[in-house]
Amino acid sequence: MNASFHGEGKAIQIGRFGDQELLEPVLLLRHILQIPVRVGTIRPGWESLPPYDEVIEGVQTLTTSYFQLGFLPKVLFFEEIRKNKESIDVFLLFSILSVSARFTPSLVKRYQGGDAATEHFLGQATCLIQDRMFDPSLNSIQGFFLMSIAEWGNGDKNRSLIYMGIAVRLAGILRLHREDTYCLPQTASQQEVVYSEVARRTFWMLETFENLHSGSDSPIAFSYSDITVLLPCEEREFTFGARPHTRAALSGTPPAIKEPNLTRLPSRSLFATLLQTHSLWGQVARLVSNDAPKIGAGHGPRLDPDDYQNLSKALADFESEVPKQHQWSVWNLRGFKIEGLDLAYLSAVMVLRLSNIILRRSYVHDMINSQGRQSETHTSPSSDTGPPWSTVSEELFDNMLRLHEQITAFFEYRFPDQGYPALIVFCVYVCGSLANHLRQQPQICPRVAPQAMSILQQSIKGLSDLESAWPLAKRWYRALCRASDNSQLDMQVEPVLDVEPSHTTSGPAPAVEGYNPDEVACARMDVQFNDPFVSDSMFEVFETYLWGDMQGSLDNGAFGEVFPTSSWN
């Protein structure tokens, strides 16, 4: 059976099935792009959309509050929808609004709530699935991708992965993972250059989602050995349809193996840096998830020491070569805020911190146990099975402090009505969860322990401000509240940014008025939390180890409300 595009009354063959030949890459690309054709009749489905102004507001919300870096060509898309709305694919619009509706005031008002608005547009898009899943076009790929994002935010893992799987297969049919698919003649128009970049970015959006939600039960969709497509260009080049002089490559792909310097280009785009950080996260998540069954059974060290060292070095090397404008600083955040790319920038720097945290957090129990034995023997028996616990502990909580600094800056510079991706909410949860653990076990990092309570309080306050938009975030908020001693969380606190992260491996704890490590150590949680279901979401990867030796709370049914198994198992 031949897959095909249907345009201008002709069926266009796009693959080789049996004795059918592939089109030349240039011809294939022109049909993949499907540059809008003006038509005179309204397509079925527009009558199901809200008023025009509300649709525009919803699309704008997607580009400002969720995908600041994405595949929509903003100038061309808004121009087309303004001049000839009938030319815009309604399946794509339903899918866009399924993500952005919860942040769009007019749609929240119309459907009486963000959740209801999301469900409405997901329902409309679902009605078109049967036809669109067999239509290998960019609009179909983008639509299923966005539906996957919306379902992930709803906490429905299975639907999310199925929609993503459809998008991935359609992308494979169109050969979006191959660089030769994007070849254009020198005579190509600027519009064709823009839409070529749209196709490239569509593939990389799929790839980065796969990395952000990787795990042992969700393997990567495309083998890196098959990915020859280079990374996206700068936003200005995308807007103006300019061909970049050079493009960066993702480490592990054939172009990067052939020319390693392409992974370190100082001129790489923010989108390229974002994709590289998400690729590193995927490596960390898969490593942690793959070891989870062994660790859950109590066998062996937390991670193989060689795997830990190799990935730790890869993270450090990457961070040392990140372009200066892509490194973390409040100054850079303010600059990207002006350009409308602040959330994309935060996603890059925060995921880098998360990768460092998750990699080291698997040694938390070794830190505690080793410290206890060290007080008796003055030696560290864990040194044979992993890195010295004190070094890992300092690095872990340094990364927590740096993540907390980024979160604090996000709240400081965020507009009150600005939306945000669920990733940022997850970062707040991670920061609070680690602070909560340190509050109970201050001996594992005495230098940072005095700040633990304040960071925990700010994290819970931050989650309470953010949890209303994302159903999944509500679980993180409830989990952190139940895992903490609520009687100690009533005091109002100011953001803590006065202690710089240290890169040393030891040192005395600073004197802090009113701080007593023994009293903090005795302030036990009402509930310790742990996710027993090893899966591929970022939440589950984070929780795989942290409270693994506190299974008794789960056996007592403490988590039935916080972690409903119907959504994540």
XYZ file of C-alpha atoms in Angstrom:
569
model
C 0.000 0.000 0.000
C 1.314 3.422 -0.894
C 1.215 6.347 1.497
C 0.463 9.606 -0.241
C -0.310 13.276 0.004
C -3.395 14.569 -1.737
C -2.961 18.016 -3.169
C -4.383 19.812 -6.182
C -6.379 16.699 -7.080
C -3.327 14.417 -7.343
C -2.058 11.614 -5.159
C 1.659 12.100 -4.530
C 3.692 8.977 -3.722
C 6.059 9.572 -0.808
C 7.595 6.217 -0.054
C 8.671 2.960 -1.569
C 6.239 0.135 -1.018
C 6.763 -2.784 -3.392
C 8.179 -1.383 -6.620
C 7.238 2.273 -6.017
C 10.119 4.734 -6.067
C 10.763 7.534 -3.595
C 10.441 11.089 -4.814
C 13.536 13.219 -5.106
C 14.186 14.954 -1.729
C 13.362 18.405 -3.109
C 9.985 17.259 -4.450
C 9.267 15.348 -1.252
C 10.029 18.405 0.856
C 7.762 20.651 -1.180
C 4.854 18.288 -0.553
C 5.754 17.788 3.124
C 5.692 21.526 3.682
C 2.186 21.924 2.274
C 2.453 25.694 1.985
C -1.118 26.988 2.475
C -3.270 27.128 -0.655
C -6.050 29.689 -0.618
C -9.500 28.176 -0.977
C -12.941 29.685 -1.146
C -14.973 27.441 1.134
C -14.889 26.868 4.882
C -13.551 23.474 5.862
C -15.731 21.251 8.057
C -14.936 21.809 11.713
C -14.586 25.581 11.872
C -18.133 25.825 13.163
C -16.953 23.910 16.246
C -14.305 26.494 17.091
C -14.893 29.478 19.388
C -15.028 33.013 17.945
C -12.097 34.096 15.804
C -10.556 36.463 18.379
C -10.505 33.711 21.003
C -8.807 31.310 18.590
C -6.127 33.930 17.906
C -5.640 34.483 21.633
C -5.277 30.744 22.179
C -2.659 30.364 19.446
C -0.740 33.373 20.774
C -0.796 31.824 24.228
C 0.864 28.677 22.877
C 3.741 30.676 21.404
C 4.232 32.909 24.449
C 3.534 30.603 27.383
C 4.420 27.095 26.298
C 6.397 26.691 23.070
C 8.382 29.888 22.741
C 10.729 27.789 20.646
C 8.658 25.606 18.387
C 7.578 24.738 14.881
C 4.943 27.416 14.236
C 6.180 30.111 11.800
C 4.605 32.909 13.799
C 4.580 35.641 11.148
C 3.266 33.441 8.336
C 0.823 31.514 10.519
C -0.853 34.575 12.022
C -0.899 36.305 8.654
C -2.588 33.302 7.061
C -5.159 32.855 9.812
C -5.977 36.567 9.648
C -6.327 36.748 5.852
C -7.839 33.356 5.130
C -8.706 31.339 8.196
C -10.286 28.597 6.070
C -6.822 27.574 4.885
C -5.737 26.581 8.412
C -6.099 22.929 9.392
C -8.781 22.633 12.084
C -7.207 19.456 13.494
C -4.048 21.439 14.165
C -6.081 24.271 15.714
C -7.990 21.914 18.007
C -4.671 20.405 19.092
C -3.058 23.800 19.679
C -5.985 24.907 21.810
C -5.955 21.645 23.771
C -2.565 22.755 25.131
C -3.065 26.510 25.400
C -6.732 26.774 26.457
C -5.985 26.373 30.158
C -3.831 29.530 29.970
C -6.160 31.552 27.720
C -8.500 33.771 29.807
C -11.260 34.020 27.204
C -11.360 30.236 26.727
C -11.214 29.538 30.454
C -14.202 31.860 30.860
C -16.118 30.378 27.921
C -15.733 26.769 29.071
C -15.906 27.567 32.792
C -12.431 26.427 33.732
C -9.047 25.488 32.322
C -9.575 21.741 32.666
C -12.961 21.927 30.944
C -11.505 24.001 28.101
C -8.708 21.484 27.609
C -11.122 18.559 27.578
C -13.364 20.318 25.056
C -10.608 20.781 22.488
C -9.127 17.350 23.098
C -12.583 15.944 22.447
C -12.896 17.863 19.186
C -9.458 16.720 18.028
C -10.247 13.135 19.004
C -13.193 13.108 16.588
C -10.710 13.569 13.726
C -8.173 10.942 14.805
C -9.407 8.127 12.596
C -8.817 10.132 9.436
C -5.657 11.957 10.505
C -3.673 8.994 11.793
C -3.382 7.739 8.205
C -2.458 11.144 6.780
C 1.346 11.555 6.719
C 1.518 15.348 6.749
C 3.167 17.944 8.936
C -0.200 19.124 10.214
C -1.095 15.611 11.351
C 2.280 15.112 13.043
C 2.048 18.443 14.823
C -1.542 17.788 15.861
C -0.810 14.398 17.416
C 2.292 15.811 19.100
C 0.264 18.577 20.741
C -2.462 16.151 21.801
C 0.265 14.064 23.421
C 1.505 17.118 25.324
C -2.022 17.944 26.485
C -2.662 14.392 27.699
C 0.683 14.291 29.510
C -0.295 17.485 31.328
C -3.587 15.794 32.239
C -1.672 12.871 33.736
C -2.897 10.345 31.151
C 0.347 8.601 30.294
C -1.117 5.947 28.004
C -2.975 8.329 25.716
C 0.034 10.618 25.652
C 2.389 7.862 24.527
C -0.044 6.536 21.923
C -0.514 9.953 20.331
C 3.233 10.487 20.375
C 3.739 7.080 18.776
C 1.441 8.019 15.897
C 3.313 11.291 15.380
C 6.665 9.500 15.413
C 5.576 6.931 12.823
C 4.188 9.604 10.524
C 7.476 11.509 10.856
C 9.378 8.364 9.928
C 7.254 7.924 6.799
C 8.168 11.472 5.763
C 11.862 10.844 6.553
C 12.014 13.891 8.808
C 14.995 12.349 10.617
C 17.181 12.527 7.487
C 19.053 15.685 6.509
C 18.649 15.083 2.776
C 14.890 15.533 3.217
C 15.498 19.247 3.794
C 17.527 19.963 0.669
C 16.254 22.994 -1.214
C 17.522 24.461 -4.478
C 19.366 27.765 -4.388
C 16.353 29.321 -6.099
C 14.007 28.404 -3.231
C 11.912 31.272 -1.922
C 12.205 32.615 1.611
C 8.804 31.103 2.345
C 10.074 27.676 1.311
C 13.119 28.143 3.538
C 10.822 28.983 6.460
C 8.633 25.943 5.897
C 11.681 23.729 5.527
C 12.675 24.872 8.998
C 9.117 24.146 10.184
C 9.558 20.512 9.136
C 12.995 20.303 10.787
C 11.669 21.767 14.028
C 8.697 19.428 13.985
C 11.054 16.450 14.054
C 13.145 17.893 16.863
C 10.071 18.662 18.956
C 9.198 14.969 18.757
C 12.737 14.002 19.670
C 12.977 16.310 22.673
C 9.625 15.093 24.027
C 10.930 11.534 23.774
C 13.981 12.517 25.824
C 12.028 14.408 28.463
C 9.813 11.390 29.067
C 12.310 8.594 28.581
C 12.512 5.541 30.764
C 13.075 1.818 30.758
C 9.544 1.158 29.496
C 9.622 3.950 26.911
C 12.656 3.498 24.652
C 13.751 6.204 22.254
C 11.826 6.279 18.990
C 14.714 6.992 16.616
C 18.135 5.437 16.967
C 20.773 8.157 17.008
C 22.657 6.248 14.320
C 19.700 6.919 11.987
C 19.335 10.649 12.733
C 21.272 12.723 10.226
C 19.164 15.885 10.482
C 21.024 18.871 11.946
C 19.671 21.093 14.722
C 17.420 24.163 14.290
C 18.691 27.620 13.403
C 18.373 30.916 15.274
C 14.925 32.471 15.686
C 15.822 35.491 13.576
C 16.878 33.239 10.692
C 13.645 31.280 11.068
C 11.546 34.444 10.987
C 13.240 35.932 7.921
C 13.717 32.720 5.961
C 17.508 33.037 6.008
C 19.724 30.002 5.497
C 22.177 29.588 8.401
C 25.874 29.383 7.560
C 26.364 26.476 9.968
C 24.148 24.204 12.032
C 24.950 22.345 15.228
C 24.597 18.564 15.536
C 23.391 16.352 18.359
C 26.063 14.255 20.034
C 25.886 10.614 18.964
C 24.363 11.267 15.547
C 26.386 10.590 12.354
C 27.055 14.294 11.609
C 28.421 14.780 15.143
C 30.585 11.672 14.890
C 31.964 12.879 11.560
C 32.531 16.452 12.795
C 32.622 16.561 16.638
C 33.027 20.339 16.632
C 29.405 20.641 15.471
C 28.284 19.707 18.994
C 30.269 22.605 20.483
C 29.542 25.466 18.111
C 29.709 28.803 19.982
C 27.213 30.138 17.434
C 24.598 27.430 18.020
C 21.014 28.555 18.530
C 19.198 28.532 21.864
C 16.933 25.860 20.391
C 20.000 23.718 19.649
C 21.273 24.119 23.213
C 17.819 23.269 24.552
C 17.708 20.072 22.497
C 21.203 19.089 23.611
C 20.309 19.489 27.288
C 17.168 17.425 26.808
C 19.210 14.705 25.133
C 21.470 14.552 28.188
C 18.399 14.353 30.414
C 17.198 11.397 28.359
C 20.480 9.585 28.994
C 20.215 10.204 32.733
C 16.560 9.170 32.894
C 17.142 5.938 31.000
C 20.149 5.052 33.147
C 18.206 5.607 36.362
C 15.116 3.799 35.098
C 17.058 0.796 33.827
C 18.674 0.276 37.238
C 15.461 0.807 39.184
C 14.318 -2.863 39.411
C 17.710 -3.937 40.755
C 17.845 -1.077 43.217
C 14.259 -1.566 44.341
C 15.154 -5.147 45.252
C 18.126 -3.923 47.280
C 20.777 -5.510 45.070
C 24.116 -3.878 44.501
C 25.137 -0.212 44.290
C 22.729 2.494 43.206
C 24.341 3.005 39.810
C 27.312 1.439 38.127
C 30.269 3.679 39.104
C 31.573 3.790 35.538
C 28.178 4.830 34.188
C 27.943 7.497 36.859
C 31.415 8.873 36.160
C 30.951 8.886 32.381
C 27.628 10.684 32.489
C 28.790 13.082 35.192
C 31.760 14.009 33.001
C 29.543 14.394 29.931
C 27.322 16.833 31.826
C 30.306 18.813 33.112
C 31.960 18.942 29.681
C 28.761 20.088 28.027
C 28.167 22.821 30.587
C 31.710 24.123 30.200
C 31.149 24.564 26.447
C 27.670 26.116 26.487
C 27.638 29.521 24.744
C 27.941 32.347 27.249
C 24.474 33.711 26.473
C 22.954 30.287 27.174
C 24.592 29.905 30.591
C 22.538 30.634 33.678
C 22.416 34.201 34.949
C 19.645 36.600 35.870
C 21.108 38.971 33.286
C 20.599 36.412 30.509
C 17.093 35.637 31.774
C 16.161 39.301 31.548
C 17.529 39.480 28.010
C 15.597 36.440 26.849
C 12.505 37.826 28.578
C 12.658 40.859 26.292
C 12.951 38.538 23.280
C 10.015 36.419 24.451
C 12.221 33.369 25.007
C 12.519 33.335 28.795
C 10.620 30.069 29.327
C 12.652 28.327 26.631
C 15.861 29.569 28.245
C 14.697 28.411 31.683
C 13.805 25.009 30.248
C 17.384 24.615 29.028
C 19.150 25.671 32.226
C 16.686 23.909 34.543
C 16.864 20.574 32.720
C 20.645 20.717 33.006
C 20.282 21.112 36.773
C 17.707 18.308 36.898
C 20.079 15.967 35.084
C 22.809 16.631 37.631
C 20.359 16.203 40.510
C 18.755 12.951 39.360
C 22.135 11.391 38.574
C 23.493 12.124 42.065
C 20.306 11.648 44.025
C 20.479 7.900 43.531
C 23.276 7.900 46.124
C 21.236 9.569 48.892
C 20.905 6.383 50.925
C 24.597 5.614 50.486
C 25.355 9.089 51.822
C 23.222 8.513 54.916
C 24.445 4.982 55.602
C 28.063 5.816 54.906
C 27.924 8.856 57.185
C 26.498 6.755 59.991
C 29.220 4.140 59.684
C 31.862 6.800 59.243
C 31.113 8.181 62.695
C 32.100 4.769 64.091
C 34.960 3.722 61.821
C 36.195 7.077 60.461
C 36.265 5.532 57.002
C 33.901 5.564 54.067
C 33.063 1.980 53.123
C 31.060 3.141 50.115
C 34.208 4.283 48.318
C 34.609 0.891 46.688
C 31.172 0.924 45.083
C 30.824 4.544 44.063
C 32.193 8.051 44.401
C 32.882 9.441 47.904
C 29.521 10.220 49.473
C 30.578 13.679 50.720
C 31.569 14.778 47.215
C 28.315 13.570 45.714
C 26.318 15.154 48.538
C 27.925 18.555 48.073
C 27.363 18.397 44.321
C 23.754 17.260 44.744
C 22.733 20.074 47.056
C 24.786 22.658 45.169
C 22.645 21.800 42.175
C 19.544 22.114 44.348
C 20.617 25.628 45.379
C 21.250 26.621 41.784
C 17.882 25.236 40.708
C 16.227 27.134 43.555
C 17.906 30.331 42.376
C 16.487 29.793 38.886
C 13.010 29.108 40.276
C 13.132 32.251 42.407
C 14.099 34.307 39.352
C 11.236 32.746 37.381
C 8.724 33.926 39.979
C 10.328 37.363 40.203
C 10.199 38.073 36.458
C 7.002 36.214 35.581
C 3.965 38.204 34.486
C 0.918 37.389 36.662
C -1.134 36.090 33.718
C 1.726 34.312 31.943
C 1.362 30.582 31.374
C 4.142 28.105 31.985
C 5.111 24.555 31.003
C 4.611 21.724 33.479
C 8.391 21.241 33.463
C 8.873 24.359 35.582
C 6.316 23.134 38.109
C 8.183 19.840 38.281
C 11.421 21.701 39.029
C 9.739 23.451 41.962
C 8.612 20.062 43.245
C 12.106 18.550 42.907
C 13.658 21.459 44.775
C 11.144 21.203 47.605
C 11.444 17.429 47.793
C 15.214 17.544 48.166
C 14.978 20.342 50.723
C 12.471 18.281 52.677
C 14.821 15.311 52.733
C 17.739 17.493 53.812
C 15.554 18.987 56.543
C 15.219 15.503 58.002
C 18.803 14.399 57.426
C 20.921 17.571 57.801
C 24.077 15.535 58.386
C 24.311 14.602 54.703
C 25.121 18.223 53.786
C 25.572 20.428 56.890
C 26.590 23.461 54.829
C 23.260 23.670 52.987
C 21.005 22.210 55.703
C 20.265 25.613 57.336
C 18.456 26.666 54.162
C 16.375 23.514 53.785
C 13.296 24.698 55.673
C 13.160 28.013 53.846
C 13.519 26.350 50.434
C 10.827 23.824 51.353
C 8.450 26.596 52.415
C 9.048 28.557 49.232
C 8.595 25.443 47.112
C 5.227 24.633 48.668
C 4.150 28.264 48.274
C 5.312 28.207 44.645
C 3.469 24.975 43.919
C 0.301 26.395 45.444
C 0.553 29.312 42.994
C 1.204 27.084 39.972
C -0.692 23.861 40.582
C -4.086 25.095 39.415
C -3.181 25.043 35.717
C -1.858 21.495 35.342
C -3.703 18.471 36.800
C -0.406 16.591 37.047
C 1.070 19.479 39.039
C -1.712 19.129 41.593
C -0.337 15.713 42.483
C 3.136 17.135 43.004
C 1.705 19.834 45.249
C -0.313 17.373 47.322
C 2.617 14.960 47.527
C 4.982 17.611 48.848
C 2.415 18.921 51.318
C 1.735 15.462 52.693
C 5.419 14.606 52.821
C 6.224 17.701 54.874
C 5.460 18.673 58.431
C 2.719 21.200 57.738
C 2.868 22.662 61.233
C 6.245 24.178 60.369
C 5.136 25.747 57.089
C 2.959 28.657 58.276
C 5.712 31.270 58.533
C 6.225 33.733 55.698
C 9.734 33.731 54.258
C 11.673 35.777 51.775
C 13.548 34.141 48.880
C 16.931 32.764 49.921
C 19.611 33.693 47.424
C 22.348 34.960 49.712
C 24.369 31.759 49.948
C 26.317 30.949 46.809
C 26.590 27.312 45.742
C 29.971 25.891 46.656
C 32.031 23.684 44.410
C 34.186 22.341 47.201
C 33.685 18.904 48.634
C 33.886 19.745 52.295
C 33.776 22.580 54.750
C 32.219 23.615 58.038
C 28.594 24.602 58.130
C 28.050 28.334 58.561
C 26.641 29.511 61.849
C 22.960 30.298 61.508
C 21.000 31.818 64.341
C 18.229 29.582 65.619
C 19.387 26.505 63.718
C 19.797 23.267 65.654
C 20.668 20.204 63.525
C 19.488 17.806 66.219
C 16.081 19.475 66.423
C 15.708 19.446 62.645
C 16.720 15.787 62.473
C 13.991 14.936 64.976
C 11.283 16.735 62.983
C 10.016 13.644 61.197
C 7.596 13.612 58.303
C 4.047 12.460 58.770
C 4.396 10.618 55.449
C 7.462 9.648 53.457
C 6.695 9.319 49.805
C 7.904 6.977 47.140
C 6.603 5.963 43.766
C 6.742 2.167 43.469
C 5.785 2.144 39.814
C 8.897 2.390 37.680
C 7.887 4.253 34.547
C 9.095 6.889 32.134
C 7.675 10.162 33.405
C 10.075 12.668 34.907
C 8.169 12.457 38.180
C 8.598 8.713 38.458
C 12.262 8.813 37.471
C 12.893 11.320 40.248
C 11.022 9.305 42.864
C 12.548 5.913 42.002
C 15.115 6.032 44.781
C 14.593 8.929 47.123
C 12.393 7.240 49.693
C 13.082 3.633 48.755
C 13.933 2.563 52.303
C 10.672 3.990 53.662
C 8.297 1.543 52.008
C 6.298 1.124 55.196
C 4.381 4.324 54.582
C 3.205 2.969 51.252
C 2.239 -0.347 52.806
C 0.013 1.606 55.169
C -1.864 3.119 52.224
C -0.569 6.643 52.699
C -0.372 7.317 48.994
C -3.627 6.081 47.584
C -4.883 9.623 47.119
C -1.659 11.209 45.941
C -0.624 8.600 43.373
C -3.697 7.007 41.773
C -2.435 3.953 39.940
C -5.025 4.217 37.204
C -3.187 7.141 35.650
C 0.417 6.050 35.918
C 0.554 2.288 35.938
